[in-house]
């Protein structure tokens, strides 16, 4: 690829590949929806291979604007002057500047744009083609703590200016990207099992004197890896390199089992009786159902969904369809809604989102655009916890306009008593 071909999409793809390698863990990034279109602003077609590298797409506000890339990386030391901030991985915002038809790249403008992102981002960078970065731009970048990445014609990316990590904490839509990079994020992860009892049992099996996997397979479920992954998803476990450890929420599950049954072994015997049960868990075991409700409600996506469903009920729409719910959530939490509901592939985000990040309703009527961990597994978990009225459906069988999302116990009729 010749240097002259390094347009903004090409530059950004090179920077993303360097910052977010495919084998990276606990990392997640999205590229702005303007890059999901078939053609770039000067009407040059964006190479499909470049779009594949750039996906997934979203329109994320950071500071007063929308950076070209927002992510939470596991940055290498040679890219930063300081490699971490507190216990949180840094939130990174990147602006790309490529060569225009005149052969120039407005790097200094990119630096000013990136500097603005430091209101919420921990790290801000500009990516630009080799040979397009004057000394004045490097001096400016150092003065305002913005990094510069040089993208070469052969795809190599090297730092020209290394930024320091600052202590900003995202308070708005950018928090959705941090959520996706966490153990609870739905990107490339899944609730492999639909019944919450399989996850609640894992902390009990972990503290049992027998082998955890053997005990779990014998009394609860054979898919022990999926049970462990779901327990991590729900913040019951911390999956460390030296083995899983209970979180405070996981410890509370064990305490509940001890209080109800006297010891862990007896508690797990009760789970054996529920093995392969299809009955709604909150009806099958009301006290465990209440605990399930507490655990599932701690999951960040649950709080957004319950809040929006309650607002819809208040507005006279107690049983919105999936399409109506997504549109409603997107009005106030656009980034989180896209990440939670829509698959991350470039074709899905391109079909559903405009270049400005707005939704196309007609695309939302296709079940194939939806993220299975949310519309199938999470919704089924909410059903078993007694929060919503119906179970989830696999995207391949989903009718988004007929799929009702309704709270089992909406508060609308009690609003007058609470003064709201």
Coordinates of C-alpha atoms in Angstrom, one line a residue:
X1 CA 0.0 0.0 0.0
X2 CA 1.7 3.2 -1.1
X3 CA 1.9 6.1 1.3
X4 CA -0.3 8.2 -0.9
X5 CA -3.1 5.6 -0.4
X6 CA -3.0 6.1 3.4
X7 CA -6.3 7.8 3.7
X8 CA -8.0 8.2 7.0
X9 CA -9.6 4.7 7.1
X10 CA -6.3 3.0 6.2
X11 CA -4.4 5.0 8.9
X12 CA -7.0 4.2 11.5
X13 CA -7.0 0.5 10.6
X14 CA -3.2 0.4 11.0
X15 CA -3.4 2.1 14.4
X16 CA -6.2 -0.1 15.6
X17 CA -4.3 -3.3 14.6
X18 CA -1.3 -2.0 16.6
X19 CA -3.3 -0.9 19.7
X20 CA -5.8 -3.8 19.7
X21 CA -4.1 -7.0 18.4
X22 CA -6.5 -9.9 17.8
X23 CA -5.0 -11.9 20.6
X24 CA -5.4 -9.1 23.1
X25 CA -7.4 -9.9 26.3
X26 CA -9.6 -7.6 28.4
X27 CA -9.5 -5.1 25.5
X28 CA -12.3 -3.7 23.4
X29 CA -12.6 -0.9 20.9
X30 CA -15.1 0.6 18.5
X31 CA -14.6 2.8 15.5
X32 CA -16.9 5.7 14.6
X33 CA -19.9 5.0 12.4
X34 CA -18.7 7.3 9.7
X35 CA -16.2 4.6 8.8
X36 CA -18.9 2.0 8.3
X37 CA -20.1 3.6 5.1
X38 CA -19.0 2.3 1.6
X39 CA -17.2 5.4 0.6
X40 CA -15.0 7.9 2.3
X41 CA -15.7 11.7 2.3
X42 CA -13.8 12.3 -0.9
X43 CA -15.9 9.6 -2.5
X44 CA -13.1 7.0 -2.5
X45 CA -14.4 3.5 -1.8
X46 CA -13.3 2.0 1.6
X47 CA -11.6 -1.3 1.0
X48 CA -13.8 -4.1 2.6
X49 CA -10.7 -5.6 4.2
X50 CA -10.1 -2.3 5.9
X51 CA -13.7 -2.2 7.1
X52 CA -13.3 -5.7 8.6
X53 CA -10.3 -4.4 10.5
X54 CA -12.2 -1.3 11.8
X55 CA -15.4 -3.1 12.9
X56 CA -17.2 -3.0 15.3
X57 CA -18.7 0.5 14.8
X58 CA -20.4 2.8 17.2
X59 CA -20.9 6.6 17.7
X60 CA -19.4 7.3 21.1
X61 CA -19.3 10.8 22.6
X62 CA -16.1 11.6 24.5
X63 CA -15.6 15.1 25.7
X64 CA -17.4 17.4 23.3
X65 CA -17.1 15.3 20.2
X66 CA -16.9 11.8 18.7
X67 CA -13.4 10.4 18.3
X68 CA -12.5 8.1 15.4
X69 CA -11.7 5.2 17.8
X70 CA -12.6 4.6 21.4
X71 CA -11.3 1.7 23.4
X72 CA -9.9 0.1 26.5
X73 CA -6.6 -1.6 25.4
X74 CA -3.9 -3.5 27.1
X75 CA -1.3 -1.1 26.0
X76 CA 2.4 -2.0 25.6
X77 CA 4.9 0.0 27.6
X78 CA 6.5 1.5 24.5
X79 CA 3.3 3.3 23.6
X80 CA 2.9 5.2 26.9
X81 CA 5.0 7.4 29.2
X82 CA 3.1 5.8 32.1
X83 CA 1.4 2.5 31.5
X84 CA -1.5 2.5 33.8
X85 CA -3.8 4.6 36.0
X86 CA -5.0 3.2 39.4
X87 CA -6.7 -0.2 39.1
X88 CA -8.5 0.6 35.8
X89 CA -7.2 0.0 32.3
X90 CA -7.0 3.4 30.5
X91 CA -9.8 4.6 28.2
X92 CA -8.2 5.6 24.9
X93 CA -9.4 8.0 22.3
X94 CA -7.8 8.1 18.8
X95 CA -8.1 10.7 16.0
X96 CA -6.9 9.6 12.6
X97 CA -5.6 11.9 9.9
X98 CA -4.9 10.5 6.4
X99 CA -3.7 12.0 3.2
X100 CA -6.4 13.9 1.3
X101 CA -6.6 14.3 -2.5
X102 CA -4.0 17.1 -2.2
X103 CA -1.6 14.8 -0.5
X104 CA -1.6 16.5 2.9
X105 CA -2.8 15.4 6.4
X106 CA -4.0 18.0 8.9
X107 CA -2.2 16.5 11.9
X108 CA -2.3 19.6 14.1
X109 CA -6.1 19.7 13.8
X110 CA -6.1 16.1 14.9
X111 CA -4.0 17.0 18.0
X112 CA -6.5 19.7 19.0
X113 CA -9.4 17.3 18.6
X114 CA -7.6 14.6 20.6
X115 CA -6.7 17.0 23.4
X116 CA -10.4 17.8 23.8
X117 CA -11.1 14.1 24.5
X118 CA -8.9 14.2 27.7
X119 CA -11.9 15.6 29.6
X120 CA -13.1 11.9 29.8
X121 CA -10.4 9.8 28.2
X122 CA -7.2 8.7 30.1
X123 CA -5.1 8.7 26.9
X124 CA -5.5 10.6 23.6
X125 CA -3.6 9.9 20.4
X126 CA -3.4 11.0 16.8
X127 CA -2.5 8.5 14.0
X128 CA -1.1 9.9 10.8
X129 CA 0.9 8.7 7.8
X130 CA 4.7 8.6 7.8
X131 CA 6.1 11.8 6.3
X132 CA 3.1 13.9 7.2
X133 CA 4.0 15.0 10.7
X134 CA 6.0 18.3 11.0
X135 CA 8.2 19.1 14.0
X136 CA 5.7 21.8 15.0
X137 CA 3.0 19.1 15.4
X138 CA 5.3 16.9 17.5
X139 CA 6.0 19.9 19.8
X140 CA 2.4 20.8 20.1
X141 CA 1.5 17.2 21.0
X142 CA 4.1 17.1 23.7
X143 CA 2.8 20.3 25.2
X144 CA -0.8 19.1 25.4
X145 CA -0.1 15.5 26.3
X146 CA -1.4 13.9 23.1
X147 CA 0.4 10.9 21.6
X148 CA 1.3 10.5 18.0
X149 CA 1.4 7.2 16.1
X150 CA 3.2 7.1 12.7
X151 CA 1.6 4.7 10.2
X152 CA 4.1 3.6 7.5
X153 CA 3.3 2.4 4.0
X154 CA 4.1 -1.2 4.9
X155 CA 1.6 -1.1 7.8
X156 CA 4.2 -0.7 10.6
X157 CA 3.1 1.6 13.4
X158 CA 5.5 3.4 15.7
X159 CA 5.1 6.0 18.4
X160 CA 6.5 9.4 17.7
X161 CA 5.2 11.0 20.9
X162 CA 4.3 9.0 24.0
X163 CA 1.5 10.4 26.1
X164 CA 1.0 10.2 29.8
X165 CA -2.0 8.5 31.3
X166 CA -4.3 11.0 33.1
X167 CA -6.8 10.3 35.8
X168 CA -10.0 11.2 34.0
X169 CA -12.9 8.9 34.5
X170 CA -15.6 8.5 31.8
X171 CA -19.0 9.5 33.2
X172 CA -21.1 9.3 30.1
X173 CA -21.5 7.1 27.0
X174 CA -17.8 6.1 27.0
X175 CA -18.5 4.0 30.1
X176 CA -20.2 1.5 27.8
X177 CA -16.9 0.8 26.2
X178 CA -15.2 0.2 29.5
X179 CA -18.1 -2.2 30.4
X180 CA -17.5 -4.2 27.2
X181 CA -13.8 -4.6 28.0
X182 CA -14.7 -5.9 31.5
X183 CA -15.4 -9.5 32.5
X184 CA -19.1 -8.6 32.5
X185 CA -19.2 -7.2 28.9
X186 CA -21.1 -9.0 26.3
X187 CA -18.6 -8.6 23.4
X188 CA -17.4 -12.0 22.2
X189 CA -18.8 -13.6 25.4
X190 CA -21.9 -15.5 26.2
X191 CA -24.1 -16.9 28.9
X192 CA -23.6 -20.4 27.7
X193 CA -26.4 -21.7 30.0
X194 CA -29.8 -20.2 30.3
X195 CA -30.8 -21.2 33.8
X196 CA -29.3 -19.1 36.6
X197 CA -29.2 -22.0 39.0
X198 CA -26.1 -23.3 37.1
X199 CA -24.2 -20.1 38.0
X200 CA -25.4 -19.8 41.6
X201 CA -24.2 -23.3 42.2
X202 CA -20.6 -22.6 41.1
X203 CA -19.6 -20.7 44.3
X204 CA -21.0 -23.6 46.4
X205 CA -19.1 -26.1 44.4
X206 CA -15.9 -24.0 44.6
X207 CA -15.9 -24.1 48.4
X208 CA -17.0 -27.8 48.6
X209 CA -14.3 -30.2 49.8
X210 CA -14.6 -32.2 46.6
X211 CA -13.2 -31.4 43.1
X212 CA -15.2 -28.4 41.9
X213 CA -15.8 -29.6 38.4
X214 CA -16.7 -33.1 39.5
X215 CA -19.2 -31.9 42.1
X216 CA -20.8 -29.5 39.7
X217 CA -21.1 -32.0 36.9
X218 CA -22.6 -34.6 39.3
X219 CA -25.2 -32.4 41.0
X220 CA -25.9 -29.4 38.8
X221 CA -24.8 -29.3 35.1
X222 CA -22.2 -31.1 33.0
X223 CA -21.2 -27.9 31.1
X224 CA -18.8 -26.8 33.9
X225 CA -16.8 -24.4 31.7
X226 CA -20.0 -22.5 30.8
X227 CA -21.1 -22.5 34.4
X228 CA -17.8 -20.9 35.5
X229 CA -17.9 -18.4 32.7
X230 CA -21.4 -17.3 33.6
X231 CA -20.5 -17.0 37.2
X232 CA -17.7 -14.7 36.2
X233 CA -20.2 -12.8 34.0
X234 CA -22.5 -12.2 37.0
X235 CA -19.5 -11.2 39.2
X236 CA -19.8 -14.2 41.5
X237 CA -16.2 -15.3 40.6
X238 CA -13.0 -13.6 39.8
X239 CA -11.3 -15.8 37.2
X240 CA -7.6 -15.4 38.1
X241 CA -4.7 -17.1 36.4
X242 CA -4.2 -19.3 39.5
X243 CA -7.8 -20.3 39.6
X244 CA -11.2 -18.8 40.3
X245 CA -11.8 -16.9 43.6
X246 CA -15.1 -15.9 45.1
X247 CA -16.1 -12.2 44.8
X248 CA -18.0 -10.6 47.7
X249 CA -21.3 -11.4 45.8
X250 CA -20.2 -15.0 45.4
X251 CA -19.4 -15.2 49.1
X252 CA -23.0 -14.0 49.8
X253 CA -24.3 -16.9 47.7
X254 CA -22.4 -19.3 49.9
X255 CA -23.6 -17.7 53.1
X256 CA -27.2 -18.0 51.8
X257 CA -26.7 -21.7 51.1
X258 CA -25.2 -22.2 54.6
X259 CA -28.1 -20.3 56.2
X260 CA -30.7 -22.3 54.3
X261 CA -29.2 -25.8 54.5
X262 CA -26.6 -25.8 57.2
X263 CA -23.7 -26.9 55.0
X264 CA -22.5 -26.7 51.4
X265 CA -23.0 -30.3 50.7
X266 CA -26.7 -30.2 51.6
X267 CA -27.2 -27.1 49.6
X268 CA -25.8 -28.8 46.5
X269 CA -28.0 -31.8 47.1
X270 CA -31.0 -29.5 46.6
X271 CA -29.5 -28.4 43.3
X272 CA -29.4 -32.1 42.2
X273 CA -33.2 -32.2 42.6
X274 CA -33.6 -29.2 40.2
X275 CA -31.3 -30.7 37.6
X276 CA -32.8 -30.4 34.1
X277 CA -35.8 -28.6 35.5
X278 CA -37.5 -26.2 33.0
X279 CA -39.8 -24.5 35.5
X280 CA -39.4 -20.8 36.2
X281 CA -36.8 -20.7 39.0
X282 CA -38.5 -18.0 41.0
X283 CA -41.6 -20.2 41.2
X284 CA -39.7 -23.5 41.6
X285 CA -37.6 -22.1 44.5
X286 CA -38.9 -18.7 45.7
X287 CA -36.1 -18.0 48.2
X288 CA -33.4 -18.9 45.7
X289 CA -35.4 -16.9 43.2
X290 CA -35.1 -13.8 45.4
X291 CA -31.4 -14.3 45.6
X292 CA -31.2 -14.7 41.8
X293 CA -33.1 -11.5 41.4
X294 CA -30.5 -9.7 43.6
X295 CA -27.6 -11.2 41.7
X296 CA -29.0 -10.6 38.2
X297 CA -29.9 -7.0 39.2
X298 CA -26.2 -6.3 40.0
X299 CA -25.5 -6.9 36.3
X300 CA -25.2 -3.4 34.7
X301 CA -27.3 -4.2 31.7
X302 CA -30.2 -5.3 33.9
X303 CA -30.4 -1.9 35.5
X304 CA -30.6 -0.1 32.2
X305 CA -33.3 -2.5 30.9
X306 CA -35.5 -2.4 34.0
X307 CA -35.3 1.4 34.1
X308 CA -36.3 1.8 30.5
X309 CA -39.1 -0.8 30.7
X310 CA -40.4 1.1 33.8
X311 CA -40.4 4.4 31.9
X312 CA -42.2 2.8 29.0
X313 CA -44.8 1.4 31.3
X314 CA -45.2 4.9 32.9
X315 CA -45.8 6.2 29.3
X316 CA -48.6 3.7 28.7
X317 CA -46.6 1.1 26.9
X318 CA -46.2 -1.8 29.4
X319 CA -45.3 -4.5 26.7
X320 CA -43.0 -2.9 24.2
X321 CA -41.6 -5.0 21.4
X322 CA -37.9 -5.5 21.1
X323 CA -37.7 -2.9 18.3
X324 CA -39.5 -0.3 20.4
X325 CA -37.3 -1.0 23.4
X326 CA -34.1 -0.7 21.5
X327 CA -35.3 2.6 19.9
X328 CA -36.3 3.9 23.3
X329 CA -33.1 2.9 25.0
X330 CA -31.1 4.5 22.2
X331 CA -32.6 7.9 22.8
X332 CA -30.9 8.3 26.2
X333 CA -28.1 5.6 26.2
X334 CA -27.1 5.3 22.5
X335 CA -23.6 3.7 23.0
X336 CA -24.7 1.2 25.6
X337 CA -27.8 0.3 23.6
X338 CA -25.8 -0.5 20.5
X339 CA -23.2 -2.5 22.4
X340 CA -25.8 -4.4 24.4
X341 CA -28.2 -5.3 21.6
X342 CA -26.5 -5.3 18.3
X343 CA -24.0 -7.8 17.0
X344 CA -20.5 -6.3 16.4
X345 CA -19.9 -7.4 12.8
X346 CA -19.3 -4.7 10.3
X347 CA -22.3 -5.7 8.1
X348 CA -24.8 -5.5 11.0
X349 CA -23.6 -2.2 12.3
X350 CA -23.5 -0.8 8.8
X351 CA -27.1 -1.9 8.1
X352 CA -28.5 -0.7 11.4
X353 CA -26.5 2.6 12.0
X354 CA -26.3 5.7 9.9
X355 CA -23.0 7.6 9.6
X356 CA -24.3 9.8 12.4
X357 CA -25.0 6.9 14.7
X358 CA -28.8 7.0 14.3
X359 CA -30.9 3.7 14.1
X360 CA -32.6 2.5 10.9
X361 CA -35.8 1.0 12.2
X362 CA -36.3 -1.3 9.2
X363 CA -33.0 -3.1 9.9
X364 CA -34.1 -3.6 13.6
X365 CA -37.0 -5.9 12.4
X366 CA -34.4 -8.6 11.4
X367 CA -33.7 -10.9 14.2
X368 CA -30.3 -11.7 12.8
X369 CA -28.9 -8.3 13.8
X370 CA -29.3 -8.9 17.5
X371 CA -26.8 -10.1 20.1
X372 CA -27.7 -13.5 21.4
X373 CA -26.2 -13.0 24.9
X374 CA -28.8 -10.2 25.4
X375 CA -32.0 -11.2 23.5
X376 CA -31.7 -14.9 24.4
X377 CA -29.6 -15.7 27.4
X378 CA -29.9 -12.5 29.5
X379 CA -33.6 -12.2 28.9
X380 CA -34.1 -15.8 29.9
X381 CA -32.1 -15.1 33.1
X382 CA -34.4 -12.1 33.8
X383 CA -37.4 -14.4 33.3
X384 CA -36.2 -17.0 35.8
X385 CA -35.4 -14.2 38.3
X386 CA -39.0 -13.0 38.0
X387 CA -38.1 -9.6 36.4
X388 CA -39.7 -10.0 32.9
X389 CA -42.7 -11.9 31.7
X390 CA -41.3 -14.0 28.9
X391 CA -38.1 -15.9 28.1
X392 CA -35.5 -15.0 25.5
X393 CA -35.4 -16.3 21.9
X394 CA -32.4 -17.2 19.7
X395 CA -31.8 -14.5 17.0
X396 CA -32.4 -17.1 14.3
X397 CA -35.9 -17.6 15.6
X398 CA -36.6 -14.1 16.7
X399 CA -39.4 -11.9 15.5
X400 CA -38.3 -8.5 16.9
X401 CA -41.6 -6.8 16.4
X402 CA -43.5 -9.6 18.1
X403 CA -41.0 -10.2 20.9
X404 CA -42.5 -8.5 24.0
X405 CA -40.3 -7.1 26.8
X406 CA -42.4 -6.4 29.8
X407 CA -41.8 -6.1 33.6
X408 CA -43.6 -8.8 35.6
X409 CA -44.2 -6.1 38.3
X410 CA -44.3 -2.6 36.9
X411 CA -44.6 0.2 39.4
X412 CA -46.9 2.4 37.3
X413 CA -50.0 1.9 39.4
X414 CA -48.0 2.8 42.6
X415 CA -46.5 6.0 41.3
X416 CA -49.2 8.2 42.9
X417 CA -48.5 6.7 46.4
X418 CA -44.7 7.5 46.1
X419 CA -45.3 11.0 44.8
X420 CA -43.6 10.4 41.5

